[in-house]
PDB file of C-alpha atoms in Angstrom:
ATOM      1  CA  ALA A 494      16.303 -44.115 -11.496  1.00 72.00           C
ATOM      2  CA  THR A 495      17.591 -44.306  -8.064  1.00 69.00           C
ATOM      3  CA  SER A 496      17.027 -40.718  -6.023  1.00 66.00           C
ATOM      4  CA  PRO A 497      19.704 -38.663  -4.943  1.00 66.00           C
ATOM      5  CA  ALA A 498      21.312 -39.771  -0.781  1.00 77.00           C
ATOM      6  CA  GLN A 499      19.792 -38.057   1.204  1.00 85.00           C
ATOM      7  CA  PRO A 500      22.372 -36.299   3.759  1.00 89.00           C
ATOM      8  CA  PRO A 501      21.590 -36.736   7.057  1.00 91.00           C
ATOM      9  CA  LYS A 502      19.224 -35.431   9.435  1.00 92.00           C
ATOM     10  CA  SER A 503      20.749 -34.887  12.609  1.00 90.00           C
ATOM     11  CA  GLY A 504      23.817 -35.853  15.326  1.00 92.00           C
ATOM     12  CA  VAL A 505      27.401 -35.321  14.274  1.00 96.00           C
ATOM     13  CA  GLU A 506      26.989 -37.156  11.047  1.00 96.00           C
ATOM     14  CA  ARG A 507      24.608 -33.972  10.034  1.00 96.00           C
ATOM     15  CA  GLY A 508      27.381 -32.229  10.939  1.00 96.00           C
ATOM     16  CA  ARG A 509      29.909 -34.221   8.848  1.00 96.00           C
ATOM     17  CA  TYR A 510      28.057 -33.210   6.052  1.00 96.00           C
ATOM     18  CA  LEU A 511      28.318 -29.981   6.650  1.00 96.00           C
ATOM     19  CA  VAL A 512      31.269 -29.266   7.093  1.00 96.00           C
ATOM     20  CA  GLU A 513      32.238 -31.086   4.313  1.00 94.00           C
ATOM     21  CA  HIS A 514      29.825 -31.305   1.760  1.00 93.00           C
ATOM     22  CA  VAL A 515      28.202 -26.762   2.767  1.00 93.00           C
ATOM     23  CA  ALA A 516      29.958 -25.058   4.408  1.00 92.00           C
ATOM     24  CA  ILE A 517      33.558 -26.604   2.936  1.00 92.00           C
ATOM     25  CA  CYS A 518      34.936 -26.021   6.645  1.00 95.00           C
ATOM     26  CA  GLY A 519      38.653 -27.851   5.866  1.00 94.00           C
ATOM     27  CA  ASP A 520      39.128 -25.715   1.995  1.00 92.00           C
ATOM     28  CA  CYS A 521      40.315 -22.644   4.343  1.00 93.00           C
ATOM     29  CA  HIS A 522      40.832 -24.959   7.926  1.00 96.00           C
ATOM     30  CA  THR A 523      43.160 -27.810   6.523  1.00 96.00           C
ATOM     31  CA  PRO A 524      47.234 -27.268   5.020  1.00 94.00           C
ATOM     32  CA  ARG A 525      47.232 -27.756   1.680  1.00 91.00           C
ATOM     33  CA  ASN A 526      50.308 -30.149   0.747  1.00 89.00           C
ATOM     34  CA  LEU A 527      52.932 -28.918  -2.414  1.00 88.00           C
ATOM     35  CA  ALA A 528      50.675 -29.700  -4.821  1.00 91.00           C
ATOM     36  CA  GLY A 529      47.880 -28.148  -3.690  1.00 88.00           C
ATOM     37  CA  ALA A 530      46.340 -31.038  -1.699  1.00 92.00           C
ATOM     38  CA  PRO A 531      44.794 -31.172   1.447  1.00 92.00           C
ATOM     39  CA  ASN A 532      47.154 -32.310   4.084  1.00 94.00           C
ATOM     40  CA  ARG A 533      44.769 -35.275   5.796  1.00 94.00           C
ATOM     41  CA  SER A 534      46.575 -35.437   8.501  1.00 96.00           C
ATOM     42  CA  LEU A 535      46.324 -31.787   9.532  1.00 97.00           C
ATOM     43  CA  TYR A 536      42.569 -32.255   8.918  1.00 98.00           C
ATOM     44  CA  MET A 537      41.490 -28.709   9.810  1.00 98.00           C
ATOM     45  CA  ALA A 538      44.241 -27.733  12.142  1.00 98.00           C
ATOM     46  CA  GLY A 539      44.533 -24.333  10.968  1.00 97.00           C
ATOM     47  CA  MET A 540      47.530 -23.032   8.547  1.00 93.00           C
ATOM     48  CA  THR A 541      49.785 -19.757   9.258  1.00 90.00           C
ATOM     49  CA  GLN A 542      49.488 -16.895   7.356  1.00 89.00           C
ATOM     50  CA  LYS A 543      52.583 -17.420   6.174  1.00 87.00           C
ATOM     51  CA  ASP A 544      51.361 -20.646   4.508  1.00 85.00           C
ATOM     52  CA  SER A 545      47.138 -19.461   4.700  1.00 84.00           C
ATOM     53  CA  PRO A 546      47.157 -18.662   0.162  1.00 79.00           C
ATOM     54  CA  LEU A 547      44.770 -16.268   1.672  1.00 78.00           C
ATOM     55  CA  GLY A 548      47.787 -14.498   3.471  1.00 85.00           C
ATOM     56  CA  GLU A 549      45.794 -15.035   6.844  1.00 89.00           C
ATOM     57  CA  GLY A 550      46.302 -17.484   9.665  1.00 91.00           C
ATOM     58  CA  VAL A 551      43.467 -19.251   9.687  1.00 95.00           C
ATOM     59  CA  PRO A 552      42.380 -21.165  13.499  1.00 96.00           C
ATOM     60  CA  ASN A 553      43.543 -24.586  14.126  1.00 97.00           C
ATOM     61  CA  ILE A 554      39.311 -25.418  15.615  1.00 98.00           C
ATOM     62  CA  THR A 555      40.573 -29.411  16.040  1.00 98.00           C
ATOM     63  CA  PRO A 556      39.180 -29.897  19.847  1.00 98.00           C
ATOM     64  CA  ASP A 557      43.219 -29.746  20.933  1.00 98.00           C
ATOM     65  CA  LYS A 558      42.623 -28.124  24.424  1.00 97.00           C
ATOM     66  CA  GLU A 559      45.945 -25.972  23.366  1.00 97.00           C
ATOM     67  CA  SER A 560      46.076 -25.374  19.910  1.00 97.00           C
ATOM     68  CA  GLY A 561      42.918 -26.060  18.862  1.00 97.00           C
ATOM     69  CA  ILE A 562      39.583 -25.165  20.002  1.00 98.00           C
ATOM     70  CA  GLY A 563      39.599 -27.826  22.642  1.00 97.00           C
ATOM     71  CA  ASP A 564      37.751 -26.391  25.668  1.00 97.00           C
ATOM     72  CA  TRP A 565      35.255 -24.822  23.984  1.00 98.00           C
ATOM     73  CA  LYS A 566      31.335 -25.878  24.398  1.00 98.00           C
ATOM     74  CA  ARG A 567      29.477 -26.753  21.991  1.00 97.00           C
ATOM     75  CA  SER A 568      26.922 -24.075  22.191  1.00 98.00           C
ATOM     76  CA  ASP A 569      30.133 -21.538  21.403  1.00 98.00           C
ATOM     77  CA  ILE A 570      30.971 -22.429  18.219  1.00 98.00           C
ATOM     78  CA  ALA A 571      27.351 -22.355  17.221  1.00 98.00           C
ATOM     79  CA  GLU A 572      27.683 -18.548  18.451  1.00 98.00           C
ATOM     80  CA  LEU A 573      30.199 -18.483  16.403  1.00 98.00           C
ATOM     81  CA  LEU A 574      28.645 -19.217  12.796  1.00 98.00           C
ATOM     82  CA  LEU A 575      25.700 -17.771  13.798  1.00 98.00           C
ATOM     83  CA  THR A 576      26.650 -14.456  15.203  1.00 98.00           C
ATOM     84  CA  ALA A 577      30.548 -14.427  14.860  1.00 97.00           C
ATOM     85  CA  THR A 578      30.992 -13.466  18.729  1.00 98.00           C
ATOM     86  CA  LYS A 579      34.012 -15.790  19.938  1.00 97.00           C
ATOM     87  CA  PRO A 580      33.932 -16.760  23.681  1.00 97.00           C
ATOM     88  CA  ASP A 581      36.025 -14.541  24.726  1.00 96.00           C
ATOM     89  CA  SER A 582      33.976 -12.190  22.818  1.00 96.00           C
ATOM     90  CA  ASP A 583      35.855 -10.619  20.281  1.00 96.00           C
ATOM     91  CA  ASN A 584      34.615 -10.886  16.960  1.00 96.00           C
ATOM     92  CA  VAL A 585      35.822 -13.127  13.830  1.00 95.00           C
ATOM     93  CA  GLN A 586      37.141 -10.891  10.759  1.00 92.00           C
ATOM     94  CA  GLY A 587      38.703 -11.985   7.691  1.00 91.00           C
ATOM     95  CA  LEU A 588      37.296 -14.454   5.536  1.00 92.00           C
ATOM     96  CA  MET A 589      35.155 -16.156   8.079  1.00 95.00           C
ATOM     97  CA  TYR A 590      33.054 -13.513   8.643  1.00 96.00           C
ATOM     98  CA  GLU A 591      32.313 -12.329   5.355  1.00 95.00           C
ATOM     99  CA  VAL A 592      32.114 -15.960   4.942  1.00 95.00           C
ATOM    100  CA  ILE A 593      29.021 -16.394   8.210  1.00 97.00           C
ATOM    101  CA  GLN A 594      27.855 -12.914   7.011  1.00 96.00           C
ATOM    102  CA  GLY A 595      27.563 -13.584   3.097  1.00 94.00           C
ATOM    103  CA  VAL A 596      26.096 -11.851   1.023  1.00 91.00           C
ATOM    104  CA  SER A 597      22.751 -12.634  -0.333  1.00 91.00           C
ATOM    105  CA  HIS A 598      23.154 -15.861   2.827  1.00 93.00           C
ATOM    106  CA  GLY A 599      25.992 -16.989   5.365  1.00 95.00           C
ATOM    107  CA  TYR A 600      26.268 -19.273   7.829  1.00 97.00           C
ATOM    108  CA  LYS A 601      24.628 -17.118  10.506  1.00 97.00           C
ATOM    109  CA  ASP A 602      20.802 -18.024   8.414  1.00 97.00           C
ATOM    110  CA  MET A 603      21.888 -21.223   9.265  1.00 97.00           C
ATOM    111  CA  THR A 604      19.198 -23.110  11.714  1.00 97.00           C
ATOM    112  CA  LYS A 605      20.600 -23.335  15.069  1.00 98.00           C
ATOM    113  CA  GLU A 606      20.446 -27.569  14.924  1.00 97.00           C
ATOM    114  CA  ASP A 607      22.978 -27.989  11.797  1.00 97.00           C
ATOM    115  CA  ALA A 608      25.298 -25.240  14.046  1.00 98.00           C
ATOM    116  CA  LEU A 609      24.836 -27.781  17.347  1.00 98.00           C
ATOM    117  CA  ALA A 610      25.123 -30.772  14.482  1.00 98.00           C
ATOM    118  CA  ILE A 611      28.863 -28.840  13.207  1.00 98.00           C
ATOM    119  CA  ALA A 612      29.860 -28.445  17.034  1.00 98.00           C
ATOM    120  CA  ASP A 613      29.760 -31.969  17.409  1.00 98.00           C
ATOM    121  CA  TYR A 614      31.018 -33.189  14.279  1.00 98.00           C
ATOM    122  CA  LEU A 615      34.626 -30.598  15.440  1.00 98.00           C
ATOM    123  CA  GLN A 616      33.924 -32.739  19.113  1.00 98.00           C
ATOM    124  CA  SER A 617      34.283 -35.615  17.076  1.00 98.00           C
ATOM    125  CA  ILE A 618      36.679 -34.650  15.359  1.00 98.00           C
ATOM    126  CA  PRO A 619      41.104 -36.161  16.375  1.00 98.00           C
ATOM    127  CA  ALA A 620      42.698 -33.638  18.002  1.00 98.00           C
ATOM    128  CA  LEU A 621      45.620 -32.286  16.829  1.00 98.00           C
ATOM    129  CA  LYS A 622      48.319 -30.242  17.994  1.00 97.00           C
ATOM    130  CA  ASN A 623      49.188 -27.119  15.601  1.00 95.00           C
ATOM    131  CA  LYS A 624      49.748 -23.420  17.818  1.00 93.00           C
ATOM    132  CA  VAL A 625      48.756 -20.808  14.558  1.00 90.00           C
ATOM    133  CA  LYS A 626      50.543 -17.562  14.256  1.00 77.00           C
TER     134      LYS A 626
END
């Protein structure tokens, strides 16, 4: 029998693996179509409060400078994942705060290297303009 594929150890591919297979960021940050499937044309572009099944707005985390996190440094993204603190010193709220804190484990428990790999991946995806209120 062949052994299972090994997750990438570093870089953008490590970040992609963590975003898509471990943290599953797209479940909240990618809007869904009427059938409930993720709308890949708005990958990670966030959802308005009205469109969100959680009833809370979900931010655009693409590198769009106007409506996303295009002005954030990779260290800003990593810091948010590890401490729930945004670059403007405000704290994240709602479900994102819960996944960062976790019950027994949360994003706060990941390594700084993994948080930076996620940042590198998010900065590598297409920037999509999608203003979320």
